[in-house]
Short mmCIF file of C-alpha atoms in Angstrom, two decimals:
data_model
loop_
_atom_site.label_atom_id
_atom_site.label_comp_id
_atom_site.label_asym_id
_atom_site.label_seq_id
_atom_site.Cartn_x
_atom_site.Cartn_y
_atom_site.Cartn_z
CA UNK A 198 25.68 29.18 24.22
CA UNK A 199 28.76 30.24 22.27
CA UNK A 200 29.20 29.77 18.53
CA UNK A 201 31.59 27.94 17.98
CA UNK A 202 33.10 25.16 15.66
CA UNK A 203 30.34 23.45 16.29
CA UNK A 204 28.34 25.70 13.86
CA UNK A 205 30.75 24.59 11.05
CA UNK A 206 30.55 20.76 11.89
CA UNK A 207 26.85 20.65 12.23
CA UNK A 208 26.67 22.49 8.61
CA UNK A 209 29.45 19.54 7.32
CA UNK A 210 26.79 16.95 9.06
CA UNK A 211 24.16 18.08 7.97
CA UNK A 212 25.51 18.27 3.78
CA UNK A 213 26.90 14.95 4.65
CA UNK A 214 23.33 13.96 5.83
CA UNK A 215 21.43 15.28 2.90
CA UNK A 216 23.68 13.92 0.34
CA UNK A 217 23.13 10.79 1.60
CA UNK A 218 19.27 10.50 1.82
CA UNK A 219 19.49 12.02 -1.42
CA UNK A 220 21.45 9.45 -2.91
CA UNK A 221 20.55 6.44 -1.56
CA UNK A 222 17.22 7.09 0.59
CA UNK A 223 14.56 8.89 -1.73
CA UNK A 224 14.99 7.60 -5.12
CA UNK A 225 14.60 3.82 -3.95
CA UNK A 226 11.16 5.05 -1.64
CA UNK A 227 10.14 6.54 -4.35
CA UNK A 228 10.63 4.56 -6.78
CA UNK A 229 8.71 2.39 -5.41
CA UNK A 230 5.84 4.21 -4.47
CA UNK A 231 6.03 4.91 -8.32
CA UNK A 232 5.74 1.46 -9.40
CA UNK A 233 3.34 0.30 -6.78
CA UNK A 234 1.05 3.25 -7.80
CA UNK A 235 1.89 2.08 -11.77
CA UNK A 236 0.58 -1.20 -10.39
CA UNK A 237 -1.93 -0.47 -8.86
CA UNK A 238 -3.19 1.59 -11.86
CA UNK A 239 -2.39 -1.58 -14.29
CA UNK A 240 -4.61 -3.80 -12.09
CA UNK A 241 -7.66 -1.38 -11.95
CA UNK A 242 -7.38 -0.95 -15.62
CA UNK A 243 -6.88 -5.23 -15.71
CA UNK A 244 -10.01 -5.19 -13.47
CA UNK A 245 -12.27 -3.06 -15.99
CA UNK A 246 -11.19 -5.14 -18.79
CA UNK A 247 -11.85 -8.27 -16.84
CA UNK A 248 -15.45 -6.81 -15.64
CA UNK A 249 -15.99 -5.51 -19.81
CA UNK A 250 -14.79 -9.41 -20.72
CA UNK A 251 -16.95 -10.75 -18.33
CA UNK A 252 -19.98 -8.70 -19.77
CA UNK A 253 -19.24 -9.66 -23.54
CA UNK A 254 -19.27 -13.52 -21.67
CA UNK A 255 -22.03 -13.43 -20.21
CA UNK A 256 -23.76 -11.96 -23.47
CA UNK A 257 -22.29 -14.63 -25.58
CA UNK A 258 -23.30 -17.39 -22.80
CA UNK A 259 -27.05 -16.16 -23.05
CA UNK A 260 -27.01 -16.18 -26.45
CA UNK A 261 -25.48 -19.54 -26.83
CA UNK A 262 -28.40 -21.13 -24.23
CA UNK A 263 -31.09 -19.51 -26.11
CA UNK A 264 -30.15 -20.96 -29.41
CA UNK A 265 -29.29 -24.37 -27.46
CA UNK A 266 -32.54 -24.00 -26.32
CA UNK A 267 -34.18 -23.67 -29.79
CA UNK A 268 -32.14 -25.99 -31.28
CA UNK A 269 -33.51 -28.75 -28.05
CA UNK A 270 -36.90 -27.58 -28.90
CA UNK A 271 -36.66 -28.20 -32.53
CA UNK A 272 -35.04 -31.85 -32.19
CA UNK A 273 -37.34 -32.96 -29.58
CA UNK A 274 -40.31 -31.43 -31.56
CA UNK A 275 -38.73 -34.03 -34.38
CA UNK A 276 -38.16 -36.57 -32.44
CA UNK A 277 -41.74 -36.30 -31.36
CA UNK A 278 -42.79 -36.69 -34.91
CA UNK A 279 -41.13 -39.48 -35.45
CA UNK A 280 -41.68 -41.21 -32.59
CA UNK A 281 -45.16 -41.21 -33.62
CA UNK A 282 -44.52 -42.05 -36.41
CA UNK A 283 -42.79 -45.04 -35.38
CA UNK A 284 -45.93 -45.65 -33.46
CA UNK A 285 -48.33 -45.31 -36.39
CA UNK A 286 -45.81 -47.95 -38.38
CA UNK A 287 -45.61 -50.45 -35.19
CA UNK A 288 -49.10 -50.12 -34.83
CA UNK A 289 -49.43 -51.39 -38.39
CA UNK A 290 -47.29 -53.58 -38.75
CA UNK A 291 -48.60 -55.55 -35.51
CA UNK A 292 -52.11 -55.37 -37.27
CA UNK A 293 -51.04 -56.68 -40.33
CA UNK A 294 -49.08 -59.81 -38.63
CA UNK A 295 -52.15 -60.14 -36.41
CA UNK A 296 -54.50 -60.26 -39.44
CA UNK A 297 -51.79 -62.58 -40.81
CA UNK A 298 -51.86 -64.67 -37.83
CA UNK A 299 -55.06 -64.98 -37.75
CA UNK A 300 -55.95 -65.93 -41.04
CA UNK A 301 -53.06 -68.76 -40.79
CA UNK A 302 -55.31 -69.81 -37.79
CA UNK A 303 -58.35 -69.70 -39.62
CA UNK A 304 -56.79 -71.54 -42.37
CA UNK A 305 -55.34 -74.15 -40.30
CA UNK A 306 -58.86 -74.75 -38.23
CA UNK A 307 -60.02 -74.91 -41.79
CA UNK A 308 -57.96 -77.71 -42.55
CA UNK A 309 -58.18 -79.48 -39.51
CA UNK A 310 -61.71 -79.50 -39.42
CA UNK A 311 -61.62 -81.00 -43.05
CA UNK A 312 -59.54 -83.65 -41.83
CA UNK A 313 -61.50 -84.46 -38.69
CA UNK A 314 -64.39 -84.34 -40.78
CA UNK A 315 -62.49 -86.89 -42.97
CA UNK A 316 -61.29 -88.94 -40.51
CA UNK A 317 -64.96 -88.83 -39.29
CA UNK A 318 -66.45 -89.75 -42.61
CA UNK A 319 -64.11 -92.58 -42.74
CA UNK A 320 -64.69 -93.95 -39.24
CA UNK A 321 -69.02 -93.78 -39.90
CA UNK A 322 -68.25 -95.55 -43.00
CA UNK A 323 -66.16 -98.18 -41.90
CA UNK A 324 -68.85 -98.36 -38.45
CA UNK A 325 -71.77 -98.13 -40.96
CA UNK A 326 -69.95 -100.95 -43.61
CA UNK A 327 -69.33 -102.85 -40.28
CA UNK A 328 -72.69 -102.65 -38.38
CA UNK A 329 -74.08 -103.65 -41.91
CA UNK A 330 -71.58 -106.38 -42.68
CA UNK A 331 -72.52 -107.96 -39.19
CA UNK A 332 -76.19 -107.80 -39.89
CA UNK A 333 -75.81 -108.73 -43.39
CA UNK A 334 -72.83 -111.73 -42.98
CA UNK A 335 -74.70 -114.15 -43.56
CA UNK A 336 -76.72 -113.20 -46.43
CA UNK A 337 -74.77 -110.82 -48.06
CA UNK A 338 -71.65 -111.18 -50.02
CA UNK A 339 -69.25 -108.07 -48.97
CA UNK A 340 -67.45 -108.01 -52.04
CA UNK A 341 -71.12 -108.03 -54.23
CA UNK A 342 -71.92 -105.06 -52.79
CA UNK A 343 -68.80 -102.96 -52.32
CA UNK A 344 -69.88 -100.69 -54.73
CA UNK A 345 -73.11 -99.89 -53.35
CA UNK A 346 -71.01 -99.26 -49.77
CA UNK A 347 -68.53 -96.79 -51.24
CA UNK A 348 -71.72 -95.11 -52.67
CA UNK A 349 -72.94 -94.65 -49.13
CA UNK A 350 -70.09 -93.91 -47.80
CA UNK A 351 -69.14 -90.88 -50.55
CA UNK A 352 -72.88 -89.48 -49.19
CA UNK A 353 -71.90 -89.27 -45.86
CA UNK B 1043 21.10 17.49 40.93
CA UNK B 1044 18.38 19.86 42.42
CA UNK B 1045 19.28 19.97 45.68
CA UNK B 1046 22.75 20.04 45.57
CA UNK B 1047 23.02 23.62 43.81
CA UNK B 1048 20.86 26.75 43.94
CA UNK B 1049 18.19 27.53 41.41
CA UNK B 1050 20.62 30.32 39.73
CA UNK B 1051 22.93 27.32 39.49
CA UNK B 1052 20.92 24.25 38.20
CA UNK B 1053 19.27 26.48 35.50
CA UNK B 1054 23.18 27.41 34.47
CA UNK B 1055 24.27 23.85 34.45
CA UNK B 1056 21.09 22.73 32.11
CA UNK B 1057 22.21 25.44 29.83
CA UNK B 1058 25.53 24.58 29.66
CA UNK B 1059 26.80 22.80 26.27
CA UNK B 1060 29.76 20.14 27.02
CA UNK B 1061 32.48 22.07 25.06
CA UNK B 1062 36.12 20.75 24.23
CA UNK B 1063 38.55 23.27 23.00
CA UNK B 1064 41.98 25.09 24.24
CA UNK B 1065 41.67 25.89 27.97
CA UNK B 1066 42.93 28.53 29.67
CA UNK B 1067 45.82 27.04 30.93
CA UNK B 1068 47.22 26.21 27.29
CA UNK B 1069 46.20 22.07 26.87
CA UNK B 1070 42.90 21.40 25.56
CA UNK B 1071 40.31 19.49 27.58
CA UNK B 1072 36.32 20.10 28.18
CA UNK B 1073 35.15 23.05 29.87
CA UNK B 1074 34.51 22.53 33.42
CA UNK B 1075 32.68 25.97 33.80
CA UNK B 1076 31.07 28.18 31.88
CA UNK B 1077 33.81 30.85 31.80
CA UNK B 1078 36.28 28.56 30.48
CA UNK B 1079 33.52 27.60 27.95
CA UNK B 1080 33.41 31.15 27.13
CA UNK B 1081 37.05 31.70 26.75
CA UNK B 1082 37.58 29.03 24.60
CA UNK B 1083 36.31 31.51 21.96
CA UNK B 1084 35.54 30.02 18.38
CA UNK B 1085 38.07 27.22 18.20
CA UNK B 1086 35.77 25.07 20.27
CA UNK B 1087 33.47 22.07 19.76
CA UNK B 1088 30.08 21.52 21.56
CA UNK B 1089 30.68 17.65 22.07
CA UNK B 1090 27.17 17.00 23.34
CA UNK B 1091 25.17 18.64 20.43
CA UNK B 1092 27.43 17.43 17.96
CA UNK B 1093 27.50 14.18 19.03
CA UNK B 1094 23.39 13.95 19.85
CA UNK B 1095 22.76 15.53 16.52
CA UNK B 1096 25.30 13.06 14.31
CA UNK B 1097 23.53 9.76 16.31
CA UNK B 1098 20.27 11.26 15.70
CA UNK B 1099 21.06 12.02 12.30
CA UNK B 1100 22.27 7.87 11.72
CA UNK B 1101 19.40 6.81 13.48
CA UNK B 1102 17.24 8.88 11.01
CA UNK B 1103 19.18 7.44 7.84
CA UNK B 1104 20.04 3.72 9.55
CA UNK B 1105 15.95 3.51 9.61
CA UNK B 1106 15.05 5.02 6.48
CA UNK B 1107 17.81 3.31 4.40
CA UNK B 1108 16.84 0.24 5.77
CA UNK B 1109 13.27 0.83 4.32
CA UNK B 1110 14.67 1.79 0.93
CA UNK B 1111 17.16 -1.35 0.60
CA UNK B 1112 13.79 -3.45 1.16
CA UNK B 1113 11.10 -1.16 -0.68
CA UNK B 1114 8.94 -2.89 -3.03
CA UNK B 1115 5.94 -2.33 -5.24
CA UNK B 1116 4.16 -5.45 -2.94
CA UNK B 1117 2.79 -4.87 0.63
CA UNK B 1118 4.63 -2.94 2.70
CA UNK B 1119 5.60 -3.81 5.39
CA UNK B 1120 5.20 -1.75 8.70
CA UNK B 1121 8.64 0.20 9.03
CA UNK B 1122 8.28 0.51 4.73
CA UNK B 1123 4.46 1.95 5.48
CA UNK B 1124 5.63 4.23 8.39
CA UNK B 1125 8.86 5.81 5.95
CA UNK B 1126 6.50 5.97 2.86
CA UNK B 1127 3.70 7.59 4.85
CA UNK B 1128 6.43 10.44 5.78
CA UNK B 1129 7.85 10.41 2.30
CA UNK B 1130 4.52 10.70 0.51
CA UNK B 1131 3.75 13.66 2.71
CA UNK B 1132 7.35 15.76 2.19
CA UNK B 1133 6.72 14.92 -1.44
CA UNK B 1134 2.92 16.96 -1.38
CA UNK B 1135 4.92 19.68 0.54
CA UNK B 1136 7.21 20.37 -1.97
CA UNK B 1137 5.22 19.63 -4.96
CA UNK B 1138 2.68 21.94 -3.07
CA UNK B 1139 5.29 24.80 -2.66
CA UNK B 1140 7.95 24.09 -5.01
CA UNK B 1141 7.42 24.88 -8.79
CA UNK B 1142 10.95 24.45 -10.17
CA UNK B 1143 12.28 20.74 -10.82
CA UNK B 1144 15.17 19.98 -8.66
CA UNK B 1145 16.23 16.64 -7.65
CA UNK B 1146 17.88 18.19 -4.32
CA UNK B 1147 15.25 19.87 -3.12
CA UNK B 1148 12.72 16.93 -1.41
CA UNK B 1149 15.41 14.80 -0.17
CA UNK B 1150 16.79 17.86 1.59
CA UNK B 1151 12.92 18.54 2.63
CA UNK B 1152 12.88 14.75 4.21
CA UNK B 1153 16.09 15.58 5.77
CA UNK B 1154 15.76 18.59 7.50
CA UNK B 1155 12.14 17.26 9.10
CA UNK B 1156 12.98 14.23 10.25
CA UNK B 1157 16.57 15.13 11.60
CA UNK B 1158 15.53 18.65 13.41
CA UNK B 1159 12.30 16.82 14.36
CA UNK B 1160 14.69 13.42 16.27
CA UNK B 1161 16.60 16.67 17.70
CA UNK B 1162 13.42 18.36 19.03
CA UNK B 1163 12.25 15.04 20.51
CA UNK B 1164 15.02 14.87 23.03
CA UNK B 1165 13.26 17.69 24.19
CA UNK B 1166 10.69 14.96 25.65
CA UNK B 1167 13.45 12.87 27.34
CA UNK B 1168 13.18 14.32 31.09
CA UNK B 1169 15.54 16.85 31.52
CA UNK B 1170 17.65 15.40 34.13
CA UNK B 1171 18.15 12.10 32.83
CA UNK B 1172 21.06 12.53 30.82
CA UNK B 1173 22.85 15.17 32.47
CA UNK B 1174 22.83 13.40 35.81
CA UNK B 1175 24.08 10.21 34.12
CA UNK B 1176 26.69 12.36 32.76
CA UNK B 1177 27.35 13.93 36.30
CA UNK B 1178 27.58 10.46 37.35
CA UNK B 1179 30.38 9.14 34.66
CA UNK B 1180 32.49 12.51 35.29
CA UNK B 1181 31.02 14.40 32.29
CA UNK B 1182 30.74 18.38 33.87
CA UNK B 1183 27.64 19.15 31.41
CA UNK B 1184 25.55 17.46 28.78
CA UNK B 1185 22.75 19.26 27.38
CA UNK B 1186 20.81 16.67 25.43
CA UNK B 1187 18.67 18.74 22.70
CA UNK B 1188 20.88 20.06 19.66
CA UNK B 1189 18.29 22.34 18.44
CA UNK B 1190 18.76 24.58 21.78
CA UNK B 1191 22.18 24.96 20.37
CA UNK B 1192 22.12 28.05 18.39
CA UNK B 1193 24.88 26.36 16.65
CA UNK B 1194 23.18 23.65 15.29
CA UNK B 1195 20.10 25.87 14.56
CA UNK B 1196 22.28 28.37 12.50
CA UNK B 1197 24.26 25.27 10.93
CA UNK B 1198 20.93 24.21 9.63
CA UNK B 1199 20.18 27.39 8.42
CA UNK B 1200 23.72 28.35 7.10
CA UNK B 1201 23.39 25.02 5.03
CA UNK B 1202 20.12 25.97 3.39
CA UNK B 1203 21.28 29.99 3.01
CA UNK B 1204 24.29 29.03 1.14
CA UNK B 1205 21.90 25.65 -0.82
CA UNK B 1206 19.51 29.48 -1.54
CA UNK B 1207 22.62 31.15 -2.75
CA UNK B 1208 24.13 29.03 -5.09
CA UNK B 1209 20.87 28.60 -6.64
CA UNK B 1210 20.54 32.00 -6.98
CA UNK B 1211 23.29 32.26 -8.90
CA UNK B 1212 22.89 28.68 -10.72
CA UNK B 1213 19.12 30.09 -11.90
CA UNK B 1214 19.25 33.75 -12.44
CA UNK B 1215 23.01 34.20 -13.18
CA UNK B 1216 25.08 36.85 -11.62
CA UNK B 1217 23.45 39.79 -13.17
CA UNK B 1218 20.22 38.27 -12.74
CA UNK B 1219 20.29 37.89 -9.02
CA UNK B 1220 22.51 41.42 -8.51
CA UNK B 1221 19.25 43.07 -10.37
CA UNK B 1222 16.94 41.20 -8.18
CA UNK B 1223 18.59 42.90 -5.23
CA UNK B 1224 18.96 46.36 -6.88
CA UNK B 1225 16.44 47.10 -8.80
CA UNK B 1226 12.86 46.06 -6.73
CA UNK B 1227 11.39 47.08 -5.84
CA UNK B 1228 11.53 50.50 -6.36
CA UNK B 1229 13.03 50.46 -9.69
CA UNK B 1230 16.82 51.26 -10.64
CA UNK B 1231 16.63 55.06 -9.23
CA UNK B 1232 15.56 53.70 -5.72
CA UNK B 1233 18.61 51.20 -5.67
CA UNK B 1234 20.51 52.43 -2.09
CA UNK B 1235 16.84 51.38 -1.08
CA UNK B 1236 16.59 48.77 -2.94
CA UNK B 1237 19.55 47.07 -1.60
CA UNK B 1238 18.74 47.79 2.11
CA UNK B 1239 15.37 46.11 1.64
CA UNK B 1240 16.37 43.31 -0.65
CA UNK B 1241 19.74 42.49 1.42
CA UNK B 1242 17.64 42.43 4.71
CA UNK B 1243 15.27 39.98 3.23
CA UNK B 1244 18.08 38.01 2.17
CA UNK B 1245 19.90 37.68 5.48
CA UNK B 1246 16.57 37.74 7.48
CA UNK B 1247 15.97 33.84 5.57
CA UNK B 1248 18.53 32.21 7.70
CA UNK B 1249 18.34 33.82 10.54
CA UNK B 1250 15.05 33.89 11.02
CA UNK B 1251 14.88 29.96 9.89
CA UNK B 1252 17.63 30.04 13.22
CA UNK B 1253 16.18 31.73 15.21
CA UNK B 1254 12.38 30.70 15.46
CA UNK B 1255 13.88 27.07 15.82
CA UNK B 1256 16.15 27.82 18.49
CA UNK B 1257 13.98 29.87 20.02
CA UNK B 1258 11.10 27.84 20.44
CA UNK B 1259 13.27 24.51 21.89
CA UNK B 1260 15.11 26.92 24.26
CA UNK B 1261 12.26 28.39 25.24
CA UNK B 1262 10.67 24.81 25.89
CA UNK B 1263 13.73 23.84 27.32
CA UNK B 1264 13.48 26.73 29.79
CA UNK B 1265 10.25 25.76 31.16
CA UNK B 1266 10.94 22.43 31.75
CA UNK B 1267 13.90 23.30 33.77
CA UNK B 1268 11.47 25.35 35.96
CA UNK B 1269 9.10 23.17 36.36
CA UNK B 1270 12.10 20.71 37.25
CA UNK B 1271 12.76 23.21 39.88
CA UNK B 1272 9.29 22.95 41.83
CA UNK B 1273 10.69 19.03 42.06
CA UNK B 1274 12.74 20.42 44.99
CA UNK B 1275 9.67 21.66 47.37
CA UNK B 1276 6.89 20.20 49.35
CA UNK B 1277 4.60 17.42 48.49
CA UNK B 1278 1.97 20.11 46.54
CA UNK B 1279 5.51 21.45 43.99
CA UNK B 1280 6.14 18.19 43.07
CA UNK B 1281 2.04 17.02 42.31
CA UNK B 1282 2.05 20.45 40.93
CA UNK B 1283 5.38 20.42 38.66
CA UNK B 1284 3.91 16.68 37.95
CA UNK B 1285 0.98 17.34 36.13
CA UNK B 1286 2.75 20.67 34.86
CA UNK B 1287 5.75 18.62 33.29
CA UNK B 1288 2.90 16.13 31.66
CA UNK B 1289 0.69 19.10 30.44
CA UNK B 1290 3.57 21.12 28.79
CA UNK B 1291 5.27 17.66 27.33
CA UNK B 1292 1.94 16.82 25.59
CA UNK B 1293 1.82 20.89 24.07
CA UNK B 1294 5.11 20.16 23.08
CA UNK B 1295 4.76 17.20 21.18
CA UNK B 1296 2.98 19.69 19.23
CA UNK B 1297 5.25 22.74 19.15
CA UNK B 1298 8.70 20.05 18.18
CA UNK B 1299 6.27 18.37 15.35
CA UNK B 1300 5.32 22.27 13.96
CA UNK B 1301 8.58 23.44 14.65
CA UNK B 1302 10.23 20.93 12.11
CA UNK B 1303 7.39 21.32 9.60
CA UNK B 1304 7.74 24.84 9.32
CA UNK B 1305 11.62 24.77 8.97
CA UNK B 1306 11.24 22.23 6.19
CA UNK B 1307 8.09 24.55 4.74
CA UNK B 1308 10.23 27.38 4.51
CA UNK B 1309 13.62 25.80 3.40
CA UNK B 1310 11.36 24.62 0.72
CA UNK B 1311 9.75 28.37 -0.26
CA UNK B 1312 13.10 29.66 0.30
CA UNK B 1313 14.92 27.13 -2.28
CA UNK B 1314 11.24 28.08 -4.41
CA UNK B 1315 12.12 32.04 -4.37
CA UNK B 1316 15.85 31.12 -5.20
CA UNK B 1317 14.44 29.41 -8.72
CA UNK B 1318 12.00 32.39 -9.72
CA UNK B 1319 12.88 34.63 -12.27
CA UNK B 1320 11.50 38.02 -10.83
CA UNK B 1321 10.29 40.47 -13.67
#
């Protein structure tokens, strides 16, 4: 327990000691405690921008839908219109080519009855002129009494 | 080593530094005794604390540079976590105590905790460890704790007294700091006083800061080395000086922690007082 040099070289030690933590020890720790704690503060305030961004987003995405929304409304509400309306013109249309159909039809049975009825007329005649012909050949003279044939025949 | 000496004798040889210096016979060698420690007068060197305190001292920097080569801002890791946990909390002592800016004055903190702190933990290591593996290699003492050197406690304390004087001087200027110890605090026509009071105060920094650390280790070291002593009686000493070693090592887990803290706390009000301009 007697002072000694030792006194003098743990003083030397111990200047050596602090110069070097203070050299090349505390300014690197805390340096980067600094910037870590400057990071950490950068990312909070990145993190309440991001949360402010995603509030504006989320506005603008609600605002977008509803007006999608209306606009959907509106063009089906037109489409609706005009479907019907594409209805209403089908529907007439198929009416008026059915009422054209149908008088064609008419027409035609028309005509074909006129013709059957002509064909008909021309078949009596020709039985009538023959049935009367037979019963008449040997009195009668077919050519004397054409006239009086085609007479009976326009009647029919 | 117990039962090979008396009690008188084993407490001597525990508090015996391992000295090298001039012997009595005219070469120089280590003391072998603790009269030719004592007659080796000032131009002597306490190998053991010297040495014990220098290793602790690159252990303490080896670790902490380490974590400054590889600090980041990213995660730290766990030796970076560990060093920045004790460097934020030197920083909130000082900022907490220190109002002047000075670049010296937290590294120095940082020092002076963690080195005296490595010192007072070889406190811990059981006190016959070393100096019976010392016995063993030829080694006449080794006394393993620096800080119950009072040379290494006054070293400490010699370092900060003159780091207090200079800024003294650098702050308040000659005159300043001569009027700070004349003239308070009874004014200029109580100055004889004055002096006395102020130049107490002044010396009473280091050795107080000394003193209360060299006290408290020796003091710890002393009861250790009797409760080492109850080691050498019946079965009930030894349970006995058992659970007493294991008791007082856990109290002074506590007492080495404080004792650092406080001899950074007041190195750091010390350094404060030295930058105040008294009015």
């Amino acid at each position: 327990m007697n002072i000694n040099m030792t006194l003098i070289g743990q003083s030397v030690t111990f200047g050596i000691f602090v110069w070097f933590c203070m050299k090349f020890i505390w300014p690197h720790i805390v340096g980067a405690l600094e910037s870590r704690r400057k990071q950490i503060a950068d990312g909070l305030a990145a993190a309440d921008r991001g949360k402010h961004e995603l509030e504006l987003a989320a506005r603008r995405a609600s605002e977008t839908l509803h007006d999608a929304k209306t606009k959907a409304s509106e063009i089906i509400a037109q489409a609706e219109k005009r479907a019907a309306q594409l209805i209403d013109e089908a529907k007439n249309a198929a009416k008026e080519e059915g009422d054209r159909m149908i008088h064609a039809a008419k027409a035609e049975i028309e005509q074909e009855t006129h013709r059957a009825r002509e064909a008909l007329r021309a078949d009596v005649a020709r039985l009538v002129v023959a049935g009367a012909e037979r019963v008449l050949r040997r009195e009668i003279d077919a050519d004397a009494h054409a006239q009086l044939l085609e007479t009976i025949r326009n009647e029919l | 080593m117990a039962e090979a000496h008396t009690s008188a004798e084993y407490i001597k040889h525990h508090l015996q530094n391992l000295t090298y210096g001039r012997l009595p016979d005219g070469t120089w060698g280590f003391a072998h005794t603790a009269e030719q420690a004592q007659s080796m007068g000032f131009w002597a060197i306490n190998v053991d604390t010297l040495g014990v305190s220098i290793v602790l001292g690159l252990v303490f920097l080896y670790f902490f540079r380490k974590a400054a080569v590889g600090a980041t801002a990213g995660v730290p890791g766990g030796l970076q976590n560990f060093v920045e946990w004790i460097v934020e909390f030197v920083d909130s002592s000082v900022k907490g105590s220190f109002t002047a800016r000075n670049a010296l004055v937290a590294p120095l903190a940082l020092t002076i905790f963690i080195w005296v702190f490595l010192m007072n933990l070889m406190d811990l290591v059981p006190i016959d460890w070393i100096p019976g593996l010392a016995s063993a290699l030829g080694v006449p003492y080794f006394k393993l704790v620096p800080t119950t050197d009072p040379n290494a406690t006054f070293g400490l304390a010699i370092g900060v007294f003159i780091l207090v004087l200079y800024y003294s001087f650098k702050m308040k200027g000659v005159g300043g700091f001569a009027a700070e110890l004349a003239l308070q605090p009874f004014g200029k026509w109580g100055m004889p006083a004055n002096l006395l009071l102020e130049g107490v105060n002044l010396i009473a920094k280091p050795i107080s800061l000394a003193l209360r650390l060299f006290g408290n280790l020796y003091a710890g070291e002393m009861i250790f080395i009797l409760i080492a002593l109850m080691f050498s009686g019946g079965v009930a000493l030894v349970l006995t000086g058992g659970v007493l070693q294991w008791a007082w090592a856990v109290f002074h887990v506590l007492i080495i922690t404080l004792q650092a803290f406080i001899f950074m706390t007041l190195t750091i009000v010390y350094l404060d007082m030295a930058h105040q301009e008294h009015h």
